[in-house]
Structures are given as structure tokens and as C-alpha cells.
PDB file of C-alpha atoms in Angstrom:
ATOM      1  CA  MET A   1       0.000   0.000   0.000  1.00  0.00           C
ATOM      2  CA  VAL A   2       1.487   3.298  -1.158  1.00  0.00           C
ATOM      3  CA  GLN A   3       0.804   6.069   1.322  1.00  0.00           C
ATOM      4  CA  LYS A   4       0.358   9.690   0.408  1.00  0.00           C
ATOM      5  CA  THR A   5       2.900  12.036   1.980  1.00  0.00           C
ATOM      6  CA  LEU A   6       1.739  15.214   3.681  1.00  0.00           C
ATOM      7  CA  ALA A   7       4.031  17.903   5.052  1.00  0.00           C
ATOM      8  CA  ALA A   8       3.289  18.488   8.743  1.00  0.00           C
ATOM      9  CA  PRO A   9       5.699  21.048  10.240  1.00  0.00           C
ATOM     10  CA  THR A  10       5.501  21.445  14.010  1.00  0.00           C
ATOM     11  CA  ARG A  11       3.624  24.387  15.511  1.00  0.00           C
ATOM     12  CA  THR A  12       5.197  26.653  18.092  1.00  0.00           C
ATOM     13  CA  GLU A  13       2.139  28.849  18.758  1.00  0.00           C
ATOM     14  CA  PHE A  14      -0.937  27.589  20.565  1.00  0.00           C
ATOM     15  CA  GLY A  15      -4.365  28.829  21.621  1.00  0.00           C
ATOM     16  CA  LYS A  16      -7.436  30.025  19.721  1.00  0.00           C
ATOM     17  CA  GLY A  17      -5.695  33.058  18.223  1.00  0.00           C
ATOM     18  CA  ALA A  18      -2.825  30.969  16.906  1.00  0.00           C
ATOM     19  CA  ALA A  19      -5.273  28.409  15.504  1.00  0.00           C
ATOM     20  CA  ARG A  20      -7.166  31.136  13.636  1.00  0.00           C
ATOM     21  CA  ARG A  21      -3.928  32.470  12.156  1.00  0.00           C
ATOM     22  CA  THR A  22      -2.984  28.952  11.071  1.00  0.00           C
ATOM     23  CA  ARG A  23      -6.320  28.491   9.288  1.00  0.00           C
ATOM     24  CA  ARG A  24      -6.149  31.946   7.668  1.00  0.00           C
ATOM     25  CA  ALA A  25      -2.800  30.892   6.185  1.00  0.00           C
ATOM     26  CA  GLY A  26      -4.514  27.923   4.507  1.00  0.00           C
ATOM     27  CA  ASN A  27      -3.418  25.310   7.041  1.00  0.00           C
ATOM     28  CA  ILE A  28      -5.195  23.124   9.584  1.00  0.00           C
ATOM     29  CA  PRO A  29      -4.004  22.751  13.194  1.00  0.00           C
ATOM     30  CA  ALA A  30      -3.470  19.102  14.109  1.00  0.00           C
ATOM     31  CA  VAL A  31      -2.021  16.847  16.782  1.00  0.00           C
ATOM     32  CA  VAL A  32      -0.167  13.550  16.281  1.00  0.00           C
ATOM     33  CA  TYR A  33      -0.213  11.021  19.130  1.00  0.00           C
ATOM     34  CA  GLY A  34       0.063   7.322  19.949  1.00  0.00           C
ATOM     35  CA  HIS A  35       2.466   4.528  20.915  1.00  0.00           C
ATOM     36  CA  GLY A  36       3.390   6.296  24.141  1.00  0.00           C
ATOM     37  CA  ALA A  37       4.936   9.269  22.346  1.00  0.00           C
ATOM     38  CA  ASP A  38       4.329  12.814  23.511  1.00  0.00           C
ATOM     39  CA  PRO A  39       1.669  14.559  21.403  1.00  0.00           C
ATOM     40  CA  ILE A  40       3.176  16.508  18.503  1.00  0.00           C
ATOM     41  CA  HIS A  41       1.408  19.704  17.450  1.00  0.00           C
ATOM     42  CA  VAL A  42       1.609  20.242  13.697  1.00  0.00           C
ATOM     43  CA  ALA A  43      -0.105  22.062  10.836  1.00  0.00           C
ATOM     44  CA  VAL A  44      -1.072  20.561   7.475  1.00  0.00           C
ATOM     45  CA  ASP A  45      -2.054  22.231   4.216  1.00  0.00           C
ATOM     46  CA  ASN A  46      -5.847  22.373   3.927  1.00  0.00           C
ATOM     47  CA  LEU A  47      -6.110  21.675   0.172  1.00  0.00           C
ATOM     48  CA  ASN A  48      -3.558  18.856   0.208  1.00  0.00           C
ATOM     49  CA  PHE A  49      -5.293  17.184   3.142  1.00  0.00           C
ATOM     50  CA  LEU A  50      -8.730  17.422   1.511  1.00  0.00           C
ATOM     51  CA  SER A  51      -7.316  15.950  -1.706  1.00  0.00           C
ATOM     52  CA  ILE A  52      -5.986  12.911   0.175  1.00  0.00           C
ATOM     53  CA  VAL A  53      -9.255  12.367   2.079  1.00  0.00           C
ATOM     54  CA  ARG A  54     -11.285  12.583  -1.142  1.00  0.00           C
ATOM     55  CA  GLU A  55      -9.038   9.936  -2.696  1.00  0.00           C
ATOM     56  CA  GLU A  56      -8.343   7.687   0.297  1.00  0.00           C
ATOM     57  CA  GLY A  57     -11.492   8.156   2.401  1.00  0.00           C
ATOM     58  CA  VAL A  58     -12.096   9.404   5.943  1.00  0.00           C
ATOM     59  CA  ASN A  59      -9.881   6.691   7.449  1.00  0.00           C
ATOM     60  CA  ALA A  60      -6.872   7.629   5.327  1.00  0.00           C
ATOM     61  CA  VAL A  61      -3.437   6.466   6.469  1.00  0.00           C
ATOM     62  CA  ILE A  62      -0.870   9.145   5.624  1.00  0.00           C
ATOM     63  CA  ALA A  63       2.911   9.437   5.770  1.00  0.00           C
ATOM     64  CA  LEU A  64       3.314  12.665   7.719  1.00  0.00           C
ATOM     65  CA  ASP A  65       6.567  14.522   7.076  1.00  0.00           C
ATOM     66  CA  ILE A  66       7.150  16.099  10.480  1.00  0.00           C
ATOM     67  CA  ASP A  67      10.155  18.394  10.098  1.00  0.00           C
ATOM     68  CA  GLY A  68      11.887  15.869   7.830  1.00  0.00           C
ATOM     69  CA  LYS A  69      10.910  12.728   9.758  1.00  0.00           C
ATOM     70  CA  LYS A  70       8.289  10.405   8.228  1.00  0.00           C
ATOM     71  CA  THR A  71       5.575   9.119  10.573  1.00  0.00           C
ATOM     72  CA  THR A  72       2.753   6.825   9.474  1.00  0.00           C
ATOM     73  CA  ALA A  73      -0.535   8.041  10.937  1.00  0.00           C
ATOM     74  CA  LEU A  74      -4.249   7.378  10.655  1.00  0.00           C
ATOM     75  CA  VAL A  75      -6.795  10.202  10.415  1.00  0.00           C
ATOM     76  CA  LYS A  76      -8.514   9.482  13.729  1.00  0.00           C
ATOM     77  CA  SER A  77     -10.920  12.413  13.939  1.00  0.00           C
ATOM     78  CA  ILE A  78     -11.794  15.613  12.108  1.00  0.00           C
ATOM     79  CA  THR A  79     -13.413  18.577  13.858  1.00  0.00           C
ATOM     80  CA  GLN A  80     -15.505  20.837  11.611  1.00  0.00           C
ATOM     81  CA  ASN A  81     -17.278  24.125  12.211  1.00  0.00           C
ATOM     82  CA  PRO A  82     -20.999  23.182  12.370  1.00  0.00           C
ATOM     83  CA  LEU A  83     -22.008  26.253  10.353  1.00  0.00           C
ATOM     84  CA  THR A  84     -19.270  26.727   7.753  1.00  0.00           C
ATOM     85  CA  ARG A  85     -18.101  23.054   7.624  1.00  0.00           C
ATOM     86  CA  GLU A  86     -14.545  24.393   7.710  1.00  0.00           C
ATOM     87  CA  ILE A  87     -12.093  21.887   9.183  1.00  0.00           C
ATOM     88  CA  GLU A  88     -10.892  23.321  12.477  1.00  0.00           C
ATOM     89  CA  HIS A  89      -8.687  20.522  13.803  1.00  0.00           C
ATOM     90  CA  ILE A  90      -7.413  17.018  12.998  1.00  0.00           C
ATOM     91  CA  ASP A  91      -6.286  14.196  15.282  1.00  0.00           C
ATOM     92  CA  PHE A  92      -3.723  11.808  13.774  1.00  0.00           C
ATOM     93  CA  LEU A  93      -3.003   8.431  15.419  1.00  0.00           C
ATOM     94  CA  ILE A  94       0.460   6.925  14.912  1.00  0.00           C
ATOM     95  CA  VAL A  95       0.143   3.367  13.528  1.00  0.00           C
ATOM     96  CA  LYS A  96       2.513   0.515  12.770  1.00  0.00           C
ATOM     97  CA  LYS A  97       2.448  -2.255  10.176  1.00  0.00           C
ATOM     98  CA  GLY A  98       0.319  -5.200  11.319  1.00  0.00           C
ATOM     99  CA  GLU A  99      -1.397  -3.178  14.045  1.00  0.00           C
ATOM    100  CA  LYS A 100      -5.182  -3.282  14.336  1.00  0.00           C
ATOM    101  CA  VAL A 101      -7.155  -0.116  15.016  1.00  0.00           C
ATOM    102  CA  GLU A 102     -10.783   0.622  15.817  1.00  0.00           C
ATOM    103  CA  VAL A 103     -12.409   2.731  13.103  1.00  0.00           C
ATOM    104  CA  GLU A 104     -15.844   3.682  11.800  1.00  0.00           C
ATOM    105  CA  VAL A 105     -16.287   2.540   8.193  1.00  0.00           C
ATOM    106  CA  PRO A 106     -19.021   4.131   6.009  1.00  0.00           C
ATOM    107  CA  LEU A 107     -21.891   1.857   4.949  1.00  0.00           C
ATOM    108  CA  LEU A 108     -22.867   1.812   1.272  1.00  0.00           C
ATOM    109  CA  VAL A 109     -26.449   0.715   0.561  1.00  0.00           C
ATOM    110  CA  GLU A 110     -27.020  -0.854  -2.860  1.00  0.00           C
ATOM    111  CA  GLY A 111     -30.131  -2.105  -4.642  1.00  0.00           C
ATOM    112  CA  GLU A 112     -33.860  -1.377  -4.652  1.00  0.00           C
ATOM    113  CA  VAL A 113     -36.394  -2.727  -2.172  1.00  0.00           C
ATOM    114  CA  ALA A 114     -39.542  -4.513  -3.372  1.00  0.00           C
ATOM    115  CA  PRO A 115     -42.348  -2.440  -4.952  1.00  0.00           C
ATOM    116  CA  GLY A 116     -44.615  -0.902  -2.338  1.00  0.00           C
ATOM    117  CA  ALA A 117     -41.881  -0.876   0.329  1.00  0.00           C
ATOM    118  CA  THR A 118     -39.810   1.977   1.780  1.00  0.00           C
ATOM    119  CA  LEU A 119     -36.199   1.754   2.960  1.00  0.00           C
ATOM    120  CA  LEU A 120     -35.228   3.365   6.270  1.00  0.00           C
ATOM    121  CA  VAL A 121     -31.501   3.805   6.979  1.00  0.00           C
ATOM    122  CA  GLY A 122     -30.770   4.168  10.689  1.00  0.00           C
ATOM    123  CA  ILE A 123     -26.966   3.873  10.796  1.00  0.00           C
ATOM    124  CA  ASP A 124     -24.498   5.000   8.112  1.00  0.00           C
ATOM    125  CA  VAL A 125     -21.224   3.768   9.670  1.00  0.00           C
ATOM    126  CA  LEU A 126     -20.094   0.532  11.292  1.00  0.00           C
ATOM    127  CA  LYS A 127     -17.419   0.291  13.982  1.00  0.00           C
ATOM    128  CA  VAL A 128     -14.811  -2.415  13.285  1.00  0.00           C
ATOM    129  CA  ASN A 129     -11.269  -3.507  14.092  1.00  0.00           C
ATOM    130  CA  ALA A 130      -9.058  -3.597  11.006  1.00  0.00           C
ATOM    131  CA  ASP A 131      -5.411  -3.675   9.978  1.00  0.00           C
ATOM    132  CA  ALA A 132      -4.256  -0.058  10.178  1.00  0.00           C
ATOM    133  CA  LEU A 133      -2.731  -0.273   6.703  1.00  0.00           C
ATOM    134  CA  ASN A 134      -5.662  -2.116   5.125  1.00  0.00           C
ATOM    135  CA  ILE A 135      -8.851  -0.387   6.297  1.00  0.00           C
ATOM    136  CA  PRO A 136     -11.832  -0.933   3.956  1.00  0.00           C
ATOM    137  CA  GLU A 137     -13.035   2.276   2.325  1.00  0.00           C
ATOM    138  CA  ASP A 138     -16.672   1.231   2.793  1.00  0.00           C
ATOM    139  CA  LEU A 139     -18.874  -1.772   3.582  1.00  0.00           C
ATOM    140  CA  VAL A 140     -21.656  -2.728   1.182  1.00  0.00           C
ATOM    141  CA  ILE A 141     -25.205  -3.648   2.212  1.00  0.00           C
ATOM    142  CA  SER A 142     -27.517  -5.067  -0.475  1.00  0.00           C
ATOM    143  CA  VAL A 143     -31.241  -4.347  -0.056  1.00  0.00           C
ATOM    144  CA  GLU A 144     -32.215  -5.653  -3.485  1.00  0.00           C
ATOM    145  CA  GLY A 145     -35.767  -7.037  -3.426  1.00  0.00           C
ATOM    146  CA  LEU A 146     -36.246  -6.780   0.339  1.00  0.00           C
ATOM    147  CA  GLU A 147     -39.908  -6.662   1.320  1.00  0.00           C
ATOM    148  CA  ALA A 148     -41.675  -4.724   4.060  1.00  0.00           C
ATOM    149  CA  GLY A 149     -40.841  -6.159   7.476  1.00  0.00           C
ATOM    150  CA  SER A 150     -37.241  -6.989   6.534  1.00  0.00           C
ATOM    151  CA  ALA A 151     -34.268  -5.669   8.506  1.00  0.00           C
ATOM    152  CA  ILE A 152     -30.476  -5.823   8.330  1.00  0.00           C
ATOM    153  CA  THR A 153     -28.336  -5.807  11.480  1.00  0.00           C
ATOM    154  CA  ALA A 154     -24.603  -5.410  11.986  1.00  0.00           C
ATOM    155  CA  ALA A 155     -24.230  -9.197  12.130  1.00  0.00           C
ATOM    156  CA  ASP A 156     -25.601  -9.457   8.573  1.00  0.00           C
ATOM    157  CA  VAL A 157     -22.799  -7.357   7.036  1.00  0.00           C
ATOM    158  CA  LYS A 158     -20.157  -9.403   5.239  1.00  0.00           C
ATOM    159  CA  LEU A 159     -16.788  -8.184   6.508  1.00  0.00           C
ATOM    160  CA  PRO A 160     -13.479  -8.540   4.655  1.00  0.00           C
ATOM    161  CA  GLU A 161     -10.981 -11.060   5.942  1.00  0.00           C
ATOM    162  CA  ASP A 162      -9.190  -9.959   9.127  1.00  0.00           C
ATOM    163  CA  VAL A 163     -11.828  -7.286   9.845  1.00  0.00           C
ATOM    164  CA  GLU A 164     -13.719  -7.780  13.114  1.00  0.00           C
ATOM    165  CA  LEU A 165     -17.032  -6.287  14.188  1.00  0.00           C
ATOM    166  CA  VAL A 166     -16.913  -3.978  17.224  1.00  0.00           C
ATOM    167  CA  ASP A 167     -20.508  -2.739  17.229  1.00  0.00           C
ATOM    168  CA  ASP A 168     -23.304  -4.826  18.779  1.00  0.00           C
ATOM    169  CA  PRO A 169     -24.204  -7.597  16.283  1.00  0.00           C
ATOM    170  CA  GLU A 170     -27.894  -6.792  16.868  1.00  0.00           C
ATOM    171  CA  LEU A 171     -27.442  -3.109  15.970  1.00  0.00           C
ATOM    172  CA  LEU A 172     -30.167  -2.244  13.444  1.00  0.00           C
ATOM    173  CA  LEU A 173     -28.690  -0.702  10.292  1.00  0.00           C
ATOM    174  CA  VAL A 174     -31.600  -0.587   7.845  1.00  0.00           C
ATOM    175  CA  SER A 175     -35.234  -1.640   7.908  1.00  0.00           C
ATOM    176  CA  VAL A 176     -37.971  -1.924   5.297  1.00  0.00           C
ATOM    177  CA  THR A 177     -41.509  -0.727   5.945  1.00  0.00           C
ATOM    178  CA  PHE A 178     -44.731  -0.414   3.950  1.00  0.00           C
ATOM    179  CA  GLU A 179     -44.762   2.548   1.615  1.00  0.00           C
ATOM    180  CA  GLU A 180     -46.679   5.485   3.053  1.00  0.00           C
ATOM    181  CA  GLU A 181     -49.567   6.785   1.006  1.00  0.00           C
ATOM    182  CA  SER A 182     -48.703   9.873  -1.002  1.00  0.00           C
ATOM    183  CA  ASP A 183     -49.752  13.362   0.025  1.00  0.00           C
ATOM    184  CA  THR A 184     -52.117  13.443  -2.972  1.00  0.00           C
ATOM    185  CA  GLU A 185     -53.869  10.253  -1.878  1.00  0.00           C
ATOM    186  CA  SER A 186     -54.088  11.545   1.707  1.00  0.00           C
ATOM    187  CA  THR A 187     -55.552  14.864   0.567  1.00  0.00           C
ATOM    188  CA  ALA A 188     -58.085  13.136  -1.697  1.00  0.00           C
ATOM    189  CA  ALA A 189     -59.154  10.847   1.137  1.00  0.00           C
ATOM    190  CA  GLU A 190     -59.548  13.798   3.512  1.00  0.00           C
ATOM    191  CA  GLU A 191     -61.627  15.717   0.943  1.00  0.00           C
ATOM    192  CA  ALA A 192     -63.846  12.689   0.378  1.00  0.00           C
ATOM    193  CA  ASP A 193     -64.398  12.314   4.109  1.00  0.00           C
ATOM    194  CA  GLY A 194     -65.231  16.017   4.348  1.00  0.00           C
ATOM    195  CA  GLU A 195     -67.775  15.842   1.541  1.00  0.00           C
ATOM    196  CA  ALA A 196     -69.388  12.772   3.093  1.00  0.00           C
ATOM    197  CA  ALA A 197     -69.682  14.530   6.435  1.00  0.00           C
ATOM    198  CA  ALA A 198     -71.220  17.615   4.788  1.00  0.00           C
ATOM    199  CA  GLU A 199     -73.850  15.503   3.045  1.00  0.00           C
ATOM    200  CA  GLU A 200     -74.830  13.894   6.323  1.00  0.00           C
TER     201      GLU A 200
END
């Protein structure tokens, strides 16, 4: 697996004001931690980071170039501004070859349910343990032809080899219900009831 390299020079200024200046310069404040090492405060280029995440996914494993020293790290968490969606901070977790990490993998729903049924998606990620250097980009759930009353739980998801489920096996991911009558049908029924009442 070829890892993308991202420059991550250390930061010497801290606090909210320093973080704002870092973001105004087109960078994202971040911290690198793990394996008993002291946390390292760094900054990464916003556009370069977004490019890697778009290509590798939210659980991207990146070779961070910290002042000339390469460190393999997993994108552990991303903090975004709830209004602007601007990335405010990143947590990177140092990982080693062969090490397993706990991550949330996006669920991809494929297929169409049976006619007259409606699909309800309750969970869009699944928590698993996976090789840090071989994390699946997504997990596929097929709902093709499922009829009303059907449900898919975490235990039903087929996981790649060496990937272990962390979430409760009985966790409900998707369910299929009867299709609700359309607004037009509801309105027509209400009007009919009103006319019948008026005649009485």
C-alpha cells in the first residue's frame, strides 16, 4: 500500500488566536499522538489534506513529514465548524504495520427494495477492528428485493478477511416498511371524508 505524503511542520504557537492564524494561512491545526509518544502539534495544508481524504477516504493512512521525519498516521478524527463546515482541527493516530485499530467505516447501501416498500436507513457507519494499513473504504449492504418487514443488522454485514465487528451484532442498520400513502392520496381521502360529512 502506497501512502500519500503530507508535510506536517511542528507548531510553536498555541491557543485560539494561533489556531485562527494557522487556518487563515490555509493550514489546519493538528495533533499527532500514539504509541506512548508525547503529542506533537503540527499544521497541514488544507487543500492537500482534503485531496488525500477525497481519494483515500475518511480513514486515510498518511505518511506525515514532520520536520523531515516520516511518521505513518491514521486520520482518527476531524473537527468541523458546524455552520461553515470548515475543518478546524485534525487528530492523527500513529500506527505501525500489522497493528489493528478501531475505526468507523461508512456503509454503502445498494439495490432497490420490493415495490410498495420503503427503505429506512438508521446507521451510516459501522465500527470495526481492522489492519491499520488495510482499512476498507466502505462496507456494502444489499437491499435488493427486500420486502416490508425486513431488517439488516450489523451481524448481517459481510466483513473482509481480518476485519472484526466492534458494534453490537444486533445493531439495526436498515429496515424496510410499507410505503406510506402519497400526500395526494391523503388529501383526496380527507376531501372525500369532508364531503361525506357535509352531506350527512
